[in-house]
Amino acid sequence: MAVHPVEYRYSSEEMRMVFEEEAKLQTLLDVEAALARAHAKLGNIPKEAADEISKKANTGLVKVERVKEIDNEIHHDLMAMVKALTEQCGEAGKYVHYGATSFDIQDTALALQLRKAIAIIEQDMKGLKKTLYDLTEENKKVVCIGRTHGQHAVPTTYGLKFANWLCEIQRDTDRLEQAKERMLVGKMTGSVGTQATFGERARELQKTVMDDLGIKPVMVSTQVVQRDRHAEMIMVLALTGTSLEKIAKELRNLQRTEIGEVLEKFGDKQVGSSTMPHKRNPWKSENICSLARVLKSHVMVALDNNPLEHERDLTNSANERIIFPESFMILDFMLRRISKILGSIELHPENIKRNLELTRGLVMSEKFMIEMVKKGIGRQNAHEIMRKSAMESYHTNTPLREILISNQMIKDKFTREEIDHHLDPEHYIGTAIEQVDEVLGMMKDD
């Protein structure tokens, strides 16, 4: 029976299977088998022994229950796995774990696990980028009000808003690829990194093992692969989480009753509140913001794991059993959820238009100031005229257009048609559409 909410509520079965107990054990056994094969290839042990170890290194024979039983006696889970495998291998068992220390197996197996987990995240991100691409393309000309400091600023477009999100997710993808290159390494370097137990051909042995497993060997290590690699990976996952949090937070704000420009899909039988029947809460987006906080909390733990003492201590071990499965399961869940939200959001054109007009033209004061400069009015003078006009509009609740029309200096410089044109939000989106087209062109084949 599941106890942790991440396991039963905030994860996919696909990602759970990567970190499931039996899957982890199989990965450890895979490394032991690869080590035996490498020893045989170099002539250190009989090929028949390596074949037997490889044959028996599976969870159909080496049971999780047996490993736990031994662990309860000796209090060393990796050595418990070694003993359980040795029991299955008969005479070949004397070559199991030959020359290795626990973290030769553990760290290499972790890299193999994370390779699978990263592949799932990469697929999630690919799907999210496709969803954002479509939203960007569909809404590139939808003009809306831009907001800074929580206040109406100047017009922008939903296409540009979505394009910003798309580009950020692409940067997250790039960062993951870079971190993956440093994270997916294995080691056969022994107790303090000298490879003394592996003999004169130790470097060749290490490369042979890693070639077999399809990952790169470390150049140097202590008893462990250095934890800056692991910290970087956790930071990249958390940073990606904040990108999703940013999207979810914006969606939440745009769903406020008084804004109402966007709505999450709401099922026919869905309940928003146990007491307020009318509520249509953005709870899925709130989920994402909530889980992002957990991801960010793992960063400090990962950073604290980097300065291990001397050639290693065990202070990273217990928490890494938590932060890696949790981080990957949570981010996978968040990516899938935000993709579903974005794939079914509803934009409300009437509310978008209402909000554009809410300030009665004040959001066009910048545009009009620029046009005044073009007509020969000094920039600072134009700014002051527009500032006073805007404040008058604000305090008297009078449309900016009426105030400008009544200003003699403005009437001397502008026709009414020009004033109307310059106060139209549709005519003040700058290069937004061109920027969106550039993004779409760049992302088309991704």
PDB file of N, CA and C in Angstrom, residues 27-29 31-32 76-83 96-110 186-193 222-225 314 317:
ATOM      1  N   THR A  27      19.046  -2.830 -11.921  1.00  0.00           N
ATOM      2  CA  THR A  27      20.102  -1.956 -12.429  1.00  0.00           C
ATOM      3  C   THR A  27      21.428  -2.249 -11.731  1.00  0.00           C
ATOM      4  N   LEU A  28      21.382  -2.469 -10.430  1.00  0.00           N
ATOM      5  CA  LEU A  28      22.601  -2.841  -9.695  1.00  0.00           C
ATOM      6  C   LEU A  28      23.163  -4.161 -10.221  1.00  0.00           C
ATOM      7  N   LEU A  29      22.282  -5.104 -10.469  1.00  0.00           N
ATOM      8  CA  LEU A  29      22.712  -6.405 -11.001  1.00  0.00           C
ATOM      9  C   LEU A  29      23.304  -6.261 -12.399  1.00  0.00           C
ATOM     10  N   VAL A  31      25.024  -3.786 -13.487  1.00  0.00           N
ATOM     11  CA  VAL A  31      26.394  -3.283 -13.338  1.00  0.00           C
ATOM     12  C   VAL A  31      27.326  -4.407 -12.894  1.00  0.00           C
ATOM     13  N   GLU A  32      26.877  -5.233 -11.961  1.00  0.00           N
ATOM     14  CA  GLU A  32      27.704  -6.369 -11.517  1.00  0.00           C
ATOM     15  C   GLU A  32      27.999  -7.306 -12.691  1.00  0.00           C
ATOM     16  N   HIS A  76      23.887  -3.510   5.390  1.00  0.00           N
ATOM     17  CA  HIS A  76      24.616  -2.935   4.253  1.00  0.00           C
ATOM     18  C   HIS A  76      23.890  -3.404   2.999  1.00  0.00           C
ATOM     19  N   ASP A  77      23.053  -2.527   2.421  1.00  0.00           N
ATOM     20  CA  ASP A  77      22.154  -2.979   1.359  1.00  0.00           C
ATOM     21  C   ASP A  77      22.877  -3.391   0.085  1.00  0.00           C
ATOM     22  N   LEU A  78      24.005  -2.731  -0.241  1.00  0.00           N
ATOM     23  CA  LEU A  78      24.730  -3.105  -1.452  1.00  0.00           C
ATOM     24  C   LEU A  78      25.387  -4.469  -1.285  1.00  0.00           C
ATOM     25  N   MET A  79      25.998  -4.681  -0.119  1.00  0.00           N
ATOM     26  CA  MET A  79      26.624  -5.977   0.137  1.00  0.00           C
ATOM     27  C   MET A  79      25.568  -7.078   0.227  1.00  0.00           C
ATOM     28  N   ALA A  80      24.374  -6.727   0.668  1.00  0.00           N
ATOM     29  CA  ALA A  80      23.283  -7.702   0.695  1.00  0.00           C
ATOM     30  C   ALA A  80      22.953  -8.164  -0.717  1.00  0.00           C
ATOM     31  N   MET A  81      22.953  -7.234  -1.662  1.00  0.00           N
ATOM     32  CA  MET A  81      22.731  -7.592  -3.064  1.00  0.00           C
ATOM     33  C   MET A  81      23.846  -8.503  -3.563  1.00  0.00           C
ATOM     34  N   VAL A  82      25.096  -8.176  -3.218  1.00  0.00           N
ATOM     35  CA  VAL A  82      26.242  -8.990  -3.643  1.00  0.00           C
ATOM     36  C   VAL A  82      26.108 -10.413  -3.111  1.00  0.00           C
ATOM     37  N   LYS A  83      25.752 -10.547  -1.851  1.00  0.00           N
ATOM     38  CA  LYS A  83      25.603 -11.875  -1.251  1.00  0.00           C
ATOM     39  C   LYS A  83      24.455 -12.654  -1.897  1.00  0.00           C
ATOM     40  N   VAL A  96      32.007 -12.530  -8.075  1.00  0.00           N
ATOM     41  CA  VAL A  96      31.036 -11.432  -8.007  1.00  0.00           C
ATOM     42  C   VAL A  96      31.638 -10.254  -7.250  1.00  0.00           C
ATOM     43  N   HIS A  97      31.501  -9.050  -7.813  1.00  0.00           N
ATOM     44  CA  HIS A  97      31.944  -7.807  -7.157  1.00  0.00           C
ATOM     45  C   HIS A  97      33.474  -7.733  -7.062  1.00  0.00           C
ATOM     46  N   TYR A  98      34.154  -8.437  -7.939  1.00  0.00           N
ATOM     47  CA  TYR A  98      35.618  -8.550  -7.874  1.00  0.00           C
ATOM     48  C   TYR A  98      36.271  -7.185  -8.095  1.00  0.00           C
ATOM     49  N   GLY A  99      37.011  -6.721  -7.086  1.00  0.00           N
ATOM     50  CA  GLY A  99      37.759  -5.467  -7.160  1.00  0.00           C
ATOM     51  C   GLY A  99      36.949  -4.214  -6.883  1.00  0.00           C
ATOM     52  N   ALA A 100      35.630  -4.343  -6.792  1.00  0.00           N
ATOM     53  CA  ALA A 100      34.769  -3.153  -6.704  1.00  0.00           C
ATOM     54  C   ALA A 100      34.513  -2.733  -5.267  1.00  0.00           C
ATOM     55  N   THR A 101      34.224  -1.468  -5.105  1.00  0.00           N
ATOM     56  CA  THR A 101      33.662  -0.960  -3.855  1.00  0.00           C
ATOM     57  C   THR A 101      32.192  -0.651  -4.103  1.00  0.00           C
ATOM     58  N   SER A 102      31.453  -0.464  -3.026  1.00  0.00           N
ATOM     59  CA  SER A 102      29.999  -0.332  -3.154  1.00  0.00           C
ATOM     60  C   SER A 102      29.586   0.736  -4.157  1.00  0.00           C
ATOM     61  N   PHE A 103      30.252   1.899  -4.107  1.00  0.00           N
ATOM     62  CA  PHE A 103      29.804   2.993  -4.967  1.00  0.00           C
ATOM     63  C   PHE A 103      30.325   2.900  -6.391  1.00  0.00           C
ATOM     64  N   ASP A 104      31.206   1.948  -6.673  1.00  0.00           N
ATOM     65  CA  ASP A 104      31.456   1.627  -8.078  1.00  0.00           C
ATOM     66  C   ASP A 104      30.155   1.118  -8.699  1.00  0.00           C
ATOM     67  N   ILE A 105      29.458   0.315  -7.923  1.00  0.00           N
ATOM     68  CA  ILE A 105      28.193  -0.248  -8.401  1.00  0.00           C
ATOM     69  C   ILE A 105      27.061   0.772  -8.259  1.00  0.00           C
ATOM     70  N   GLN A 106      26.987   1.390  -7.081  1.00  0.00           N
ATOM     71  CA  GLN A 106      25.882   2.290  -6.765  1.00  0.00           C
ATOM     72  C   GLN A 106      25.829   3.511  -7.686  1.00  0.00           C
ATOM     73  N   ASP A 107      26.961   4.190  -7.833  1.00  0.00           N
ATOM     74  CA  ASP A 107      26.960   5.402  -8.654  1.00  0.00           C
ATOM     75  C   ASP A 107      26.755   5.094 -10.132  1.00  0.00           C
ATOM     76  N   THR A 108      27.319   3.990 -10.580  1.00  0.00           N
ATOM     77  CA  THR A 108      27.125   3.604 -11.980  1.00  0.00           C
ATOM     78  C   THR A 108      25.668   3.228 -12.234  1.00  0.00           C
ATOM     79  N   ALA A 109      25.071   2.520 -11.286  1.00  0.00           N
ATOM     80  CA  ALA A 109      23.657   2.158 -11.416  1.00  0.00           C
ATOM     81  C   ALA A 109      22.765   3.393 -11.378  1.00  0.00           C
ATOM     82  N   LEU A 110      23.130   4.365 -10.547  1.00  0.00           N
ATOM     83  CA  LEU A 110      22.343   5.596 -10.494  1.00  0.00           C
ATOM     84  C   LEU A 110      22.349   6.299 -11.848  1.00  0.00           C
ATOM     85  N   GLY A 186      29.875   6.692 -15.171  1.00  0.00           N
ATOM     86  CA  GLY A 186      30.036   5.622 -14.199  1.00  0.00           C
ATOM     87  C   GLY A 186      31.487   5.502 -13.783  1.00  0.00           C
ATOM     88  N   LYS A 187      31.738   4.669 -12.786  1.00  0.00           N
ATOM     89  CA  LYS A 187      33.097   4.543 -12.265  1.00  0.00           C
ATOM     90  C   LYS A 187      33.400   3.120 -11.840  1.00  0.00           C
ATOM     91  N   MET A 188      34.646   2.744 -12.014  1.00  0.00           N
ATOM     92  CA  MET A 188      35.237   1.563 -11.394  1.00  0.00           C
ATOM     93  C   MET A 188      36.608   2.015 -10.896  1.00  0.00           C
ATOM     94  N   THR A 189      36.583   2.735  -9.778  1.00  0.00           N
ATOM     95  CA  THR A 189      37.822   3.348  -9.280  1.00  0.00           C
ATOM     96  C   THR A 189      38.191   2.916  -7.875  1.00  0.00           C
ATOM     97  N   GLY A 190      37.360   2.077  -7.259  1.00  0.00           N
ATOM     98  CA  GLY A 190      37.717   1.532  -5.963  1.00  0.00           C
ATOM     99  C   GLY A 190      37.489   2.471  -4.793  1.00  0.00           C
ATOM    100  N   SER A 191      38.131   2.143  -3.686  1.00  0.00           N
ATOM    101  CA  SER A 191      37.811   2.728  -2.383  1.00  0.00           C
ATOM    102  C   SER A 191      38.096   4.213  -2.257  1.00  0.00           C
ATOM    103  N   VAL A 192      39.171   4.700  -2.887  1.00  0.00           N
ATOM    104  CA  VAL A 192      39.493   6.127  -2.795  1.00  0.00           C
ATOM    105  C   VAL A 192      39.781   6.745  -4.159  1.00  0.00           C
ATOM    106  N   GLY A 193      39.505   5.992  -5.228  1.00  0.00           N
ATOM    107  CA  GLY A 193      39.678   6.530  -6.566  1.00  0.00           C
ATOM    108  C   GLY A 193      40.963   6.131  -7.262  1.00  0.00           C
ATOM    109  N   THR A 222      36.802  10.143  -6.417  1.00  0.00           N
ATOM    110  CA  THR A 222      37.219   9.579  -5.131  1.00  0.00           C
ATOM    111  C   THR A 222      36.498   8.235  -5.034  1.00  0.00           C
ATOM    112  N   GLN A 223      36.008   7.891  -3.856  1.00  0.00           N
ATOM    113  CA  GLN A 223      35.200   6.670  -3.775  1.00  0.00           C
ATOM    114  C   GLN A 223      33.855   6.866  -4.469  1.00  0.00           C
ATOM    115  N   VAL A 224      33.505   8.127  -4.697  1.00  0.00           N
ATOM    116  CA  VAL A 224      32.229   8.429  -5.341  1.00  0.00           C
ATOM    117  C   VAL A 224      32.438   9.349  -6.538  1.00  0.00           C
ATOM    118  N   VAL A 225      31.492   9.312  -7.447  1.00  0.00           N
ATOM    119  CA  VAL A 225      31.428  10.335  -8.487  1.00  0.00           C
ATOM    120  C   VAL A 225      31.151  11.656  -7.779  1.00  0.00           C
ATOM    121  N   LEU A 314      29.157   9.425   4.183  1.00  0.00           N
ATOM    122  CA  LEU A 314      27.865   8.848   3.808  1.00  0.00           C
ATOM    123  C   LEU A 314      26.712   9.844   3.957  1.00  0.00           C
ATOM    124  N   SER A 317      24.033   9.846   1.178  1.00  0.00           N
ATOM    125  CA  SER A 317      23.391   8.599   0.764  1.00  0.00           C
ATOM    126  C   SER A 317      21.894   8.557   1.051  1.00  0.00           C
TER     127      SER A 317
END
